[in-house]
Coordinates of C-alpha atoms in Angstrom, one line a residue:
Chain A
M1 CA 14.8 -35.3 -49.6
K2 CA 11.3 -35.1 -47.9
Y3 CA 12.7 -36.7 -44.8
F4 CA 15.5 -34.1 -44.8
I5 CA 13.1 -31.2 -45.1
K6 CA 11.0 -32.6 -42.3
S7 CA 13.9 -33.1 -40.0
L8 CA 15.2 -29.6 -40.8
A9 CA 11.8 -28.1 -40.0
V10 CA 11.7 -30.0 -36.7
L11 CA 15.1 -28.8 -35.8
V12 CA 14.3 -25.2 -36.6
C13 CA 11.1 -25.5 -34.6
I14 CA 13.0 -26.8 -31.6
F15 CA 15.4 -23.9 -31.8
M16 CA 12.7 -21.3 -32.2
I17 CA 11.0 -22.6 -29.1
G18 CA 14.2 -22.6 -27.3
C19 CA 15.1 -19.1 -28.3
A20 CA 11.7 -17.6 -27.4
S21 CA 11.9 -16.2 -23.9
K22 CA 9.9 -18.1 -21.3
R23 CA 8.4 -15.1 -19.5
Q24 CA 6.4 -14.9 -16.4
P25 CA 3.5 -12.7 -17.3
Y26 CA 4.3 -9.1 -16.1
D27 CA 1.5 -6.6 -16.3
Y28 CA 2.8 -3.9 -18.7
T29 CA -0.5 -2.1 -18.9
A30 CA 0.8 1.0 -17.1
F31 CA 4.1 1.0 -19.0
K32 CA 2.3 0.8 -22.3
N33 CA -0.1 3.6 -21.3
S34 CA 2.9 5.7 -20.5
R35 CA 5.2 4.9 -23.4
P36 CA 8.0 7.1 -22.1
K37 CA 10.7 8.5 -24.5
S38 CA 13.0 10.0 -21.9
I39 CA 14.2 8.8 -18.5
L40 CA 15.5 10.9 -15.6
I41 CA 17.7 8.8 -13.4
L42 CA 17.8 10.2 -9.9
P43 CA 20.9 9.7 -7.6
P44 CA 20.4 6.3 -5.9
I45 CA 19.5 5.8 -2.3
N46 CA 22.3 3.6 -0.9
N47 CA 21.3 1.3 2.0
T48 CA 24.7 -0.2 2.4
V49 CA 27.8 0.8 4.3
D50 CA 29.9 1.3 1.2
V51 CA 29.4 5.0 0.3
K52 CA 31.2 4.5 -3.0
G53 CA 28.2 2.5 -4.1
T54 CA 26.0 5.5 -4.8
Y55 CA 28.0 7.2 -7.6
S56 CA 29.5 3.9 -8.8
F57 CA 26.0 2.4 -9.6
Y58 CA 24.7 5.8 -10.7
S59 CA 27.5 5.9 -13.3
N60 CA 26.6 2.4 -14.6
A61 CA 22.8 3.0 -14.8
S62 CA 22.6 5.0 -18.1
K63 CA 24.0 2.5 -20.6
P64 CA 21.4 -0.3 -20.5
L65 CA 18.5 2.2 -20.7
G66 CA 20.2 4.2 -23.5
E67 CA 20.7 0.9 -25.4
A68 CA 17.0 0.0 -24.7
G69 CA 16.1 3.0 -26.8
Y70 CA 15.5 5.8 -24.3
Y71 CA 16.9 9.3 -24.0
V72 CA 18.7 9.3 -20.6
F73 CA 19.3 12.7 -19.0
P74 CA 23.0 13.4 -18.4
I75 CA 23.5 12.3 -14.8
S76 CA 26.4 14.6 -14.1
M77 CA 24.2 17.6 -15.0
V78 CA 21.2 16.3 -13.1
D79 CA 23.4 15.7 -10.0
E80 CA 24.9 19.2 -10.3
L81 CA 21.5 20.8 -10.5
F82 CA 20.3 19.0 -7.4
K83 CA 23.4 20.0 -5.5
E84 CA 23.2 23.6 -6.5
N85 CA 19.7 23.7 -5.1
G86 CA 20.6 22.2 -1.8
Y87 CA 19.7 18.6 -2.6
T88 CA 22.7 16.5 -1.6
N89 CA 20.9 13.5 0.0
P90 CA 19.2 11.1 -2.4
N91 CA 16.6 10.4 0.3
D92 CA 15.5 14.0 -0.1
I93 CA 15.7 13.9 -3.8
H94 CA 13.5 10.8 -3.9
S95 CA 10.9 12.8 -1.9
I96 CA 10.6 15.6 -4.4
P97 CA 7.0 15.5 -5.9
S98 CA 6.8 14.1 -9.4
G99 CA 5.1 17.2 -10.6
K100 CA 8.1 19.3 -9.6
L101 CA 10.5 16.9 -11.3
R102 CA 8.4 17.1 -14.4
E103 CA 8.4 20.9 -14.3
I104 CA 12.2 21.2 -14.1
F105 CA 13.4 18.3 -16.3
Q106 CA 10.4 17.7 -18.6
A107 CA 11.3 14.0 -18.5
D108 CA 8.6 11.5 -19.1
V109 CA 9.6 9.2 -16.3
A110 CA 12.0 9.1 -13.4
L111 CA 14.0 6.1 -12.2
Y112 CA 14.3 5.6 -8.5
L113 CA 17.1 3.3 -7.5
V114 CA 17.7 1.8 -4.1
I115 CA 21.0 -0.1 -3.6
K116 CA 20.5 -3.0 -1.2
D117 CA 23.9 -4.7 -1.4
F118 CA 27.2 -3.1 -2.6
G119 CA 30.6 -4.4 -1.8
T120 CA 32.7 -7.3 -0.8
K121 CA 31.9 -9.7 2.0
Y122 CA 35.0 -11.5 3.3
S123 CA 35.3 -15.0 4.8
V124 CA 38.3 -17.2 5.3
V125 CA 38.1 -18.9 1.9
S126 CA 36.2 -16.5 -0.2
S127 CA 35.4 -12.8 -0.9
A128 CA 32.2 -12.3 -2.7
T129 CA 31.3 -9.0 -4.2
V130 CA 27.6 -8.6 -4.4
V131 CA 25.6 -5.7 -5.9
T132 CA 21.8 -5.8 -5.5
V133 CA 19.6 -2.9 -6.7
E134 CA 15.9 -2.2 -6.9
G135 CA 14.5 0.1 -9.4
T136 CA 11.1 1.9 -9.9
L137 CA 10.0 3.9 -12.9
V138 CA 7.4 6.6 -12.2
D139 CA 5.5 8.5 -14.8
L140 CA 6.1 12.1 -14.0
K141 CA 2.8 13.3 -15.6
S142 CA 0.6 11.0 -13.6
G143 CA 2.8 10.2 -10.6
S144 CA 2.0 6.5 -11.0
T145 CA 4.5 3.7 -10.9
I146 CA 4.8 2.0 -14.3
W147 CA 7.5 -0.6 -13.6
S148 CA 9.6 -1.9 -10.8
G149 CA 12.3 -4.5 -10.7
K150 CA 15.2 -5.9 -8.8
A151 CA 18.5 -7.5 -9.8
T152 CA 21.6 -8.9 -8.3
A153 CA 25.1 -10.0 -9.4
S154 CA 27.9 -11.7 -7.5
S155 CA 31.6 -12.2 -8.2
E156 CA 31.1 -15.8 -7.1
E157 CA 28.8 -16.8 -9.9
G158 CA 30.1 -19.6 -12.0
K159 CA 33.2 -20.0 -9.9
D160 CA 34.5 -23.5 -9.3
N161 CA 33.6 -24.4 -5.8
N162 CA 35.7 -27.5 -5.7
Q163 CA 39.0 -25.8 -5.4
G164 CA 41.5 -27.0 -2.8
L165 CA 41.7 -24.9 0.3
A166 CA 45.1 -23.3 -0.5
V167 CA 43.9 -22.2 -4.0
A168 CA 40.7 -20.9 -2.5
M169 CA 42.6 -18.8 0.1
L170 CA 44.9 -17.5 -2.5
S171 CA 42.0 -16.4 -4.7
A172 CA 40.4 -14.7 -1.8
I173 CA 43.6 -12.7 -1.1
I174 CA 44.0 -11.8 -4.8
N175 CA 40.4 -10.7 -4.9
Q176 CA 40.8 -8.5 -1.8
V177 CA 43.6 -6.6 -3.4
A178 CA 41.4 -4.9 -5.9
S179 CA 42.3 -1.6 -7.5
N180 CA 41.2 1.2 -5.2
F181 CA 39.6 3.2 -7.9
I182 CA 37.8 1.0 -10.3
D183 CA 37.0 -1.7 -7.7
Q184 CA 35.1 -4.9 -7.8
G185 CA 31.8 -3.3 -6.7
H186 CA 32.0 -1.0 -9.7
K187 CA 32.6 -4.0 -12.1
I188 CA 30.0 -6.2 -10.6
G189 CA 27.6 -3.3 -10.5
K190 CA 27.7 -3.1 -14.3
I191 CA 26.3 -6.7 -14.4
T192 CA 23.6 -5.8 -11.9
S193 CA 22.7 -2.7 -14.0
Q194 CA 22.5 -4.7 -17.2
R195 CA 20.2 -7.3 -15.5
L196 CA 18.0 -4.6 -14.0
L197 CA 17.7 -2.0 -16.7
S198 CA 18.2 -3.7 -20.1
G199 CA 15.4 -3.8 -22.6
G200 CA 13.9 -7.2 -23.4
V201 CA 15.0 -9.1 -20.3
N202 CA 12.4 -11.1 -18.3
D203 CA 10.1 -8.6 -16.5
G204 CA 12.4 -5.8 -17.6
V205 CA 11.8 -2.5 -19.2
L206 CA 10.1 -2.4 -22.6
F207 CA 12.1 -1.2 -25.5
G208 CA 12.1 2.6 -26.1
P209 CA 11.4 4.6 -29.2
R210 CA 15.0 4.7 -30.5
H211 CA 15.2 0.9 -30.5
S212 CA 14.2 -1.2 -33.6
L213 CA 12.0 -3.5 -31.3
Y214 CA 10.0 -0.5 -30.0
M215 CA 6.3 -1.5 -29.6
T216 CA 6.9 -5.0 -31.0
E217 CA 6.2 -6.8 -27.8
S218 CA 3.3 -9.3 -27.9
K219 CA 0.1 -8.5 -26.1
Chain B
M1 CA 21.7 -39.4 -44.4
N2 CA 25.0 -38.4 -42.7
K3 CA 25.4 -35.5 -45.0
N4 CA 21.8 -34.4 -44.5
I5 CA 22.2 -34.5 -40.7
K6 CA 25.4 -32.4 -40.9
F7 CA 23.6 -29.9 -43.0
C8 CA 20.7 -29.8 -40.5
L9 CA 23.1 -29.1 -37.7
L10 CA 24.8 -26.4 -39.6
I11 CA 21.6 -24.6 -40.3
S12 CA 20.6 -24.9 -36.7
L13 CA 23.9 -23.6 -35.5
I14 CA 23.7 -20.6 -37.8
Y15 CA 20.1 -19.9 -36.5
F16 CA 21.1 -20.4 -32.9
T17 CA 24.0 -18.1 -33.2
G18 CA 21.7 -15.4 -34.7
C19 CA 19.4 -15.9 -31.8
A20 CA 22.1 -15.5 -29.2
S21 CA 24.1 -12.5 -30.6
G22 CA 21.2 -10.0 -30.8
P23 CA 21.1 -6.6 -32.5
K24 CA 24.0 -4.2 -32.9
P25 CA 24.4 -1.6 -30.1
L26 CA 22.8 1.7 -30.7
Y27 CA 25.7 3.7 -29.5
S28 CA 29.5 3.7 -29.0
W29 CA 30.0 4.0 -25.3
G30 CA 33.7 3.3 -24.9
D31 CA 34.6 3.9 -21.3
Y32 CA 32.1 6.7 -20.9
E33 CA 30.5 5.2 -17.8
D34 CA 33.9 5.0 -16.0
Q35 CA 34.7 8.5 -17.1
V36 CA 31.6 9.7 -15.4
Y37 CA 32.5 7.7 -12.3
S38 CA 35.9 9.4 -12.4
Y39 CA 34.2 12.8 -12.5
F40 CA 32.0 11.9 -9.6
S41 CA 35.1 10.6 -7.7
G42 CA 36.9 13.9 -8.2
G43 CA 39.3 12.7 -10.8
P44 CA 41.3 15.1 -13.0
I45 CA 39.0 17.0 -15.3
E46 CA 41.4 17.9 -18.1
K47 CA 42.3 14.2 -18.5
Q48 CA 38.7 13.3 -18.7
I49 CA 38.1 15.9 -21.4
L50 CA 41.0 14.5 -23.4
D51 CA 39.8 10.9 -23.1
L52 CA 36.3 11.8 -24.0
E53 CA 37.4 14.0 -27.0
K54 CA 39.5 11.1 -28.2
H55 CA 36.5 8.7 -28.0
A56 CA 34.3 11.2 -29.8
E57 CA 36.8 11.4 -32.7
K58 CA 37.1 7.7 -32.9
T59 CA 33.3 7.3 -32.9
K60 CA 32.8 9.9 -35.5
A61 CA 35.5 8.3 -37.7
A62 CA 33.8 5.0 -37.5
G63 CA 30.4 6.5 -38.4
L64 CA 28.9 5.5 -35.1
A65 CA 26.7 7.5 -32.7
L66 CA 27.7 8.9 -29.3
P67 CA 25.4 8.0 -26.4
P68 CA 22.7 10.2 -24.9
G69 CA 24.2 12.5 -22.4
F70 CA 27.8 12.1 -23.7
Q71 CA 28.0 15.6 -25.3
A72 CA 26.2 17.2 -22.4
H73 CA 28.6 15.6 -19.9
L74 CA 31.6 16.8 -21.9
G75 CA 30.0 20.2 -22.1
L76 CA 29.8 20.2 -18.3
L77 CA 33.5 19.4 -18.0
Y78 CA 34.3 22.3 -20.4
S79 CA 32.3 24.6 -18.2
K80 CA 34.3 23.5 -15.2
V81 CA 37.6 24.6 -16.8
G82 CA 36.2 27.9 -18.1
R83 CA 35.7 26.9 -21.8
D84 CA 32.2 28.4 -22.0
D85 CA 32.2 28.4 -25.8
K86 CA 32.9 24.7 -26.0
F87 CA 30.2 24.2 -23.3
A88 CA 27.6 25.9 -25.4
Q89 CA 28.7 24.0 -28.5
Q90 CA 28.4 20.6 -26.8
L91 CA 24.9 21.5 -25.6
D92 CA 23.9 22.4 -29.1
I93 CA 25.1 19.1 -30.4
E94 CA 23.2 17.2 -27.6
K95 CA 20.0 19.2 -28.4
S96 CA 20.2 18.4 -32.1
N97 CA 20.8 14.7 -31.6
F98 CA 18.4 14.4 -28.7
P99 CA 15.6 16.9 -28.9
E100 CA 14.0 15.3 -25.7
V101 CA 16.5 17.4 -23.7
I102 CA 15.6 20.8 -25.2
P103 CA 13.0 21.8 -22.6
F104 CA 15.4 20.9 -19.8
F105 CA 18.3 22.9 -21.3
E106 CA 15.9 25.9 -21.8
N107 CA 15.0 25.7 -18.1
I108 CA 18.6 25.8 -16.9
A109 CA 19.9 28.1 -19.7
N110 CA 22.2 30.2 -17.6
K111 CA 22.8 27.8 -14.8
F112 CA 26.2 26.4 -15.7
K113 CA 27.7 29.4 -17.5
K114 CA 29.7 31.0 -14.7
K115 CA 31.8 28.5 -12.6

């Protein structure tokens, strides 16, 4: 019986250590000083040739932050307001002073997104869809950056690279014939968005006030 | 000893599963993200309204919560098809569920009324 309890304790310990995230130390001082409740996501700057990337990724950005426990401003309204005031280019939007954004939206922080990769790169035997995005959170009261991160996702992850040539070419053709509307970039972008903006991931955003793990992070 | 090892493994499996699955989602998102993308892509607004209304009903029936921005977005769609009363109603619901948005709505009070 004693041996059984000891071995159980050891097993539980092993799993607890395994489950605990092995985090690189990220300096969350500024984030903790800010403790935002609400996030204004600005239309992303798109540095790729696929223009669909802008609103595709924009549409996928709210969910992980909402689930992390923040209020996320309705992006369709935000976008409409900018357009009605002559701001159609995200580069111009990103240049608006933080004080002005604070005055209009009364949000605690703004999320600045820059899309570095969006879309499908074709070769003879593969077509990889990659979405890479950088994000920065700026406290609108102080104008200071409280967090920044970068994430990527690819359709080729976990794929079997030992396929025969014929199978590989067939897969490439099938992948190329993606639905025009909800396309691969949009689907892969959801993964990128989750990796970039979810609460509790390595070097990710801290949980917000609506989440049960708010303010539970270790010093 | 065999029985004890099996029990150990079972406990560990249960613990590990608990670790991996994580907490319940805060909100019921449905295909809201794709509906917003459809809006941005110029998709048919009446259909988006119907789909979002359906999701709202299902969510309410299941006792779950709609995500931040959902009601406001649906309100915007109503304003696009001239249903200003429904627009105002949706904004009120958004404000009561998410008071963080109240100052913003006050700033843009008359913005979306006439379309």
